[in-house]
Coordinates of C-alpha atoms in Angstrom, one line a residue:
X1 CA -70.0 3.7 45.5
X2 CA -72.0 0.9 44.0
X3 CA -69.9 -1.7 45.9
X4 CA -70.4 0.2 49.2
X5 CA -74.2 0.2 48.6
X6 CA -74.1 -3.6 48.0
X7 CA -72.3 -4.2 51.3
X8 CA -74.4 -1.7 53.3
X9 CA -77.6 -3.1 54.8
X10 CA -80.1 -0.8 53.0
X11 CA -83.5 -0.5 54.7
X12 CA -86.8 -1.3 52.9
X13 CA -89.4 1.4 52.6
X14 CA -91.2 0.2 55.7
X15 CA -88.0 -0.3 57.7
X16 CA -88.6 -3.9 58.5
X17 CA -86.1 -5.5 56.2
X18 CA -82.4 -4.8 55.2
X19 CA -80.8 -5.8 51.9
X20 CA -77.1 -6.7 52.0
X21 CA -75.2 -8.4 49.1
X22 CA -78.5 -8.6 47.3
X23 CA -80.0 -10.7 50.2
X24 CA -83.0 -9.4 52.0
X25 CA -83.1 -10.1 55.7
X26 CA -85.2 -9.0 58.7
X27 CA -83.8 -6.0 60.6
X28 CA -83.8 -8.3 63.7
X29 CA -80.8 -10.2 62.2
X30 CA -78.6 -7.0 62.4
X31 CA -76.6 -5.5 65.3
X32 CA -76.2 -1.8 65.0
X33 CA -76.2 -0.9 68.7
X34 CA -72.4 -1.3 69.1
X35 CA -69.4 -2.3 67.0
X36 CA -68.2 -5.8 67.0
X37 CA -64.8 -6.6 65.5
X38 CA -62.0 -9.1 64.9
X39 CA -58.6 -7.6 66.0
X40 CA -56.7 -9.7 63.6
X41 CA -58.9 -8.8 60.7
X42 CA -58.5 -5.1 61.5
X43 CA -54.8 -5.6 61.6
X44 CA -54.9 -7.1 58.1
X45 CA -57.1 -4.4 56.7
X46 CA -58.6 -1.5 58.8
X47 CA -62.2 -1.7 57.6
X48 CA -65.4 -2.9 59.1
X49 CA -66.7 -6.2 57.6
X50 CA -70.3 -6.2 56.7
X51 CA -70.9 -9.7 58.1
X52 CA -69.9 -8.4 61.5
X53 CA -73.2 -6.6 61.7
X54 CA -75.1 -9.9 61.6
X55 CA -76.2 -10.6 65.1
X56 CA -76.5 -14.3 64.6
X57 CA -72.8 -14.7 63.8
X58 CA -70.6 -13.5 66.7
X59 CA -67.4 -14.6 65.0
X60 CA -65.3 -13.6 62.0
X61 CA -65.3 -16.2 59.2
X62 CA -62.1 -14.5 57.8
X63 CA -59.9 -15.0 60.9
X64 CA -62.2 -17.4 62.9
X65 CA -61.9 -15.1 65.9
X66 CA -64.8 -14.6 68.2
X67 CA -65.8 -11.0 67.8
X68 CA -65.1 -8.5 70.6
X69 CA -66.7 -5.1 71.3
X70 CA -64.6 -3.4 74.0
X71 CA -61.4 -1.4 74.1
X72 CA -58.4 -3.5 75.0
X73 CA -56.8 -0.8 77.2
X74 CA -57.3 -1.8 80.9
X75 CA -58.1 1.8 82.0
X76 CA -60.8 2.1 79.4
X77 CA -62.6 -1.1 78.4
X78 CA -65.4 0.9 76.9
X79 CA -67.9 -0.8 74.5
X80 CA -67.4 0.5 71.0
X81 CA -70.3 2.5 69.5
X82 CA -70.9 4.2 66.1
X83 CA -71.8 7.7 67.3
X84 CA -68.3 9.0 67.9
X85 CA -66.1 6.7 65.8
X86 CA -62.7 8.3 65.4
X87 CA -61.3 5.5 63.3
X88 CA -62.6 2.0 62.5
X89 CA -59.5 0.5 64.2
X90 CA -59.3 2.9 67.1
X91 CA -61.2 3.1 70.4
X92 CA -64.1 5.6 70.3
X93 CA -63.1 7.0 73.7
X94 CA -59.3 6.8 74.2
X95 CA -57.9 6.1 70.7
X96 CA -56.3 2.8 71.7
X97 CA -55.7 0.6 68.6
X98 CA -58.4 -2.1 68.6
X99 CA -55.9 -4.4 67.0
X100 CA -54.3 -4.9 70.4
X101 CA -57.4 -6.6 71.7
X102 CA -57.3 -10.3 72.5
X103 CA -59.9 -12.6 71.0
X104 CA -60.4 -16.4 71.4
X105 CA -60.5 -18.7 68.4
X106 CA -63.5 -20.7 67.2
X107 CA -62.6 -24.4 67.6
X108 CA -61.6 -26.0 64.3
X109 CA -64.2 -28.7 64.5
X110 CA -67.0 -26.1 64.4
X111 CA -65.7 -24.1 61.5
X112 CA -66.9 -26.1 58.5
X113 CA -70.5 -26.1 59.7
X114 CA -70.4 -22.4 60.6
X115 CA -69.0 -21.6 57.2
X116 CA -71.9 -23.3 55.5
X117 CA -74.3 -21.1 57.6
X118 CA -72.3 -17.9 56.7
X119 CA -72.3 -18.9 53.1
X120 CA -76.1 -18.5 53.0
X121 CA -75.5 -14.7 53.1
X122 CA -72.0 -14.7 51.5
X123 CA -71.3 -11.7 49.1
X124 CA -70.6 -14.2 46.3
X125 CA -73.9 -15.4 44.8
X126 CA -72.2 -18.6 43.6
X127 CA -71.3 -19.5 47.2
X128 CA -74.9 -18.9 48.3
X129 CA -76.2 -21.1 45.5
X130 CA -73.8 -23.9 46.2
X131 CA -74.8 -23.9 49.9
X132 CA -78.4 -24.2 49.0
X133 CA -77.6 -27.3 46.8
X134 CA -76.7 -29.0 50.1
X135 CA -80.1 -28.6 51.6
X136 CA -83.2 -30.8 50.9
X137 CA -85.7 -29.3 48.5
X138 CA -88.1 -28.4 51.2
X139 CA -85.6 -26.0 52.8
X140 CA -83.7 -25.0 49.7
X141 CA -86.7 -23.1 48.4
X142 CA -87.0 -20.9 51.5
X143 CA -85.7 -17.3 51.5
X144 CA -82.5 -16.8 53.4
X145 CA -84.3 -14.8 56.1
X146 CA -86.6 -17.8 56.7
X147 CA -83.7 -20.2 56.8
X148 CA -81.9 -18.1 59.5
X149 CA -85.1 -17.9 61.5
X150 CA -85.4 -21.7 61.3
X151 CA -81.8 -22.0 62.6
X152 CA -82.8 -19.8 65.5
X153 CA -85.6 -22.3 66.3
X154 CA -83.3 -25.4 66.0
X155 CA -80.3 -24.1 67.9
X156 CA -82.1 -24.1 71.3
X157 CA -83.1 -27.7 70.7
X158 CA -79.4 -28.5 70.4
X159 CA -78.6 -26.5 73.5
X160 CA -81.4 -24.7 75.4
X161 CA -78.9 -22.2 76.9
X162 CA -78.7 -20.7 73.4
X163 CA -82.4 -20.0 73.3
X164 CA -82.8 -16.7 75.2
X165 CA -79.5 -15.1 74.1
X166 CA -80.6 -15.6 70.4
X167 CA -83.7 -13.6 71.0
X168 CA -82.0 -10.6 72.5
X169 CA -81.2 -7.5 70.4
X170 CA -77.8 -7.3 72.0
X171 CA -76.6 -10.9 71.6
X172 CA -74.2 -11.6 74.5
X173 CA -70.7 -12.1 73.3
X174 CA -69.8 -13.7 76.7
X175 CA -72.2 -16.6 76.1
X176 CA -71.4 -16.9 72.4
X177 CA -68.3 -19.2 72.9
X178 CA -69.9 -21.6 75.3
X179 CA -73.4 -22.0 74.0
X180 CA -74.5 -20.0 70.9
X181 CA -71.8 -20.8 68.4
X182 CA -71.6 -24.6 69.2
X183 CA -75.4 -24.8 69.0
X184 CA -75.4 -23.0 65.6
X185 CA -72.7 -25.2 64.3
X186 CA -74.5 -28.4 65.3
X187 CA -77.7 -27.1 63.7
X188 CA -76.3 -27.2 60.2
X189 CA -76.2 -31.1 59.9
X190 CA -79.8 -31.1 61.2
X191 CA -80.8 -28.7 58.4
X192 CA -78.9 -30.6 55.8
X193 CA -80.5 -33.9 56.8
X194 CA -84.0 -32.4 57.3
X195 CA -86.4 -33.8 58.4
X196 CA -84.9 -37.3 59.2
X197 CA -81.8 -36.0 61.0
X198 CA -83.8 -33.7 63.2
X199 CA -86.4 -36.3 64.0
X200 CA -83.8 -38.9 64.9
X201 CA -82.0 -36.3 67.0
X202 CA -85.1 -35.4 69.1
X203 CA -86.2 -39.1 69.3
X204 CA -82.7 -40.1 70.6
X205 CA -82.8 -37.3 73.2
X206 CA -86.2 -38.3 74.5
X207 CA -85.4 -42.0 74.5
X208 CA -82.2 -41.4 76.5
X209 CA -84.3 -39.5 79.1
X210 CA -87.5 -41.4 79.6
X211 CA -89.0 -39.2 82.3
X212 CA -92.1 -37.1 81.5
X213 CA -91.1 -34.1 79.4
X214 CA -87.4 -35.1 79.8
X215 CA -84.9 -34.8 77.0
X216 CA -81.7 -33.9 78.9
X217 CA -82.0 -30.3 77.5
X218 CA -84.7 -28.8 79.8
X219 CA -87.5 -30.0 77.6
X220 CA -86.4 -27.9 74.5
X221 CA -87.5 -30.8 72.2
X222 CA -91.1 -30.6 73.5
X223 CA -91.1 -26.8 73.4
X224 CA -90.1 -27.0 69.7
X225 CA -92.9 -29.4 68.9
X226 CA -95.6 -27.5 70.9
X227 CA -94.7 -23.9 71.5
X228 CA -93.4 -23.2 68.0
X229 CA -96.9 -23.4 66.8
X230 CA -97.8 -20.5 69.1
X231 CA -95.1 -18.2 67.8
X232 CA -95.5 -15.6 65.1
X233 CA -93.6 -17.1 62.2
X234 CA -93.6 -16.4 58.5
X235 CA -95.9 -18.6 56.4
X236 CA -93.0 -20.6 54.9
X237 CA -91.4 -21.3 58.3
X238 CA -94.8 -22.1 59.8
X239 CA -95.3 -24.6 57.0
X240 CA -92.0 -26.3 57.7
X241 CA -92.5 -26.4 61.5
X242 CA -96.1 -27.6 61.3
X243 CA -95.1 -30.2 58.7
X244 CA -92.4 -31.6 61.0
X245 CA -94.8 -31.7 64.0
X246 CA -97.3 -33.6 61.9
X247 CA -94.7 -36.0 60.7
X248 CA -93.8 -36.7 64.3
X249 CA -97.4 -37.3 65.2
X250 CA -97.7 -39.9 62.5
X251 CA -94.4 -41.6 63.3
X252 CA -96.2 -44.6 64.8
X253 CA -97.7 -45.3 61.4
X254 CA -94.1 -45.9 60.0
X255 CA -93.2 -48.4 62.8
X256 CA -94.3 -51.9 63.9
X257 CA -97.1 -52.3 66.3
X258 CA -96.3 -54.1 69.6
X259 CA -98.1 -57.2 68.4
X260 CA -96.1 -57.3 65.1
X261 CA -92.8 -57.1 67.0
X262 CA -93.9 -59.7 69.5
X263 CA -94.8 -62.0 66.6
X264 CA -91.4 -61.3 65.0
X265 CA -89.3 -62.0 68.1
X266 CA -91.4 -64.7 69.6
X267 CA -92.1 -62.8 72.8
X268 CA -95.1 -61.4 74.6
X269 CA -96.3 -57.8 74.2
X270 CA -96.1 -57.3 78.0
X271 CA -92.5 -58.3 78.0
X272 CA -91.7 -55.8 75.3
X273 CA -93.6 -53.0 77.1
X274 CA -91.4 -53.7 80.2
X275 CA -88.3 -53.5 78.1
X276 CA -89.5 -50.2 76.7
X277 CA -90.1 -48.8 80.1
X278 CA -86.7 -49.9 81.3
X279 CA -85.0 -48.2 78.3
X280 CA -83.8 -51.4 76.6
X281 CA -86.0 -50.7 73.6
X282 CA -86.2 -47.2 72.2
X283 CA -89.6 -46.0 70.9
X284 CA -90.4 -43.9 67.9
X285 CA -91.2 -40.3 68.2
X286 CA -95.0 -39.9 68.2

């Protein structure tokens, strides 16, 4: 019973938080509306994995299958719920074995980064601690809930198409393969190299698309720098986001002035400005 209580997402007195594996997370991170499952995992052991309830991870780290939520029988195809469950490995409506469902596999090149994200909430406390050792001190001190919320802010900067689906209560499994999971996987290196990796990532995006508000990603870089400050964020996440924005505003102070560069290369400032406008010379993010 004690083990079941550890794996069950127990609500806080005010109902705003859930505690699973000893990790406290916002209720927004959980998906209880319908059942998501990995057919291969159910075939190996017919029990529902606690991590499948985390909305942010629409895949199974045990089998590396994308999670599915519908009956595999062509005459049924009903979405699985919790209200009338007749067996964790059976369809709620027709009794078809869910192990017969087909699920796509997560590409191997994404798995290592995704595993690091999952390890932030892993049942093993040692795994959680080892993953935090990989993060810079500024992020390692954040609560897991805040780290996951920061991931939800960074992922749309990687791919803007992941932005709205990540905010929905019922995260679309149809969009998970193409946009959400790759964006999550590519967010991990940016967290691990924070803030330099993320700053370089945004600067490169903007330099490659020199038009106003252009970054090749529907302006998601600018939205992160400006609109994040208007969102309701926890104090620790707000401090990280505001600190990053301030760092970007002061980026010019870490670079050479136009006159200094001109003196170094023996050229005129006007010539360097023309090269910048043509894209031959990248600018710092400021």
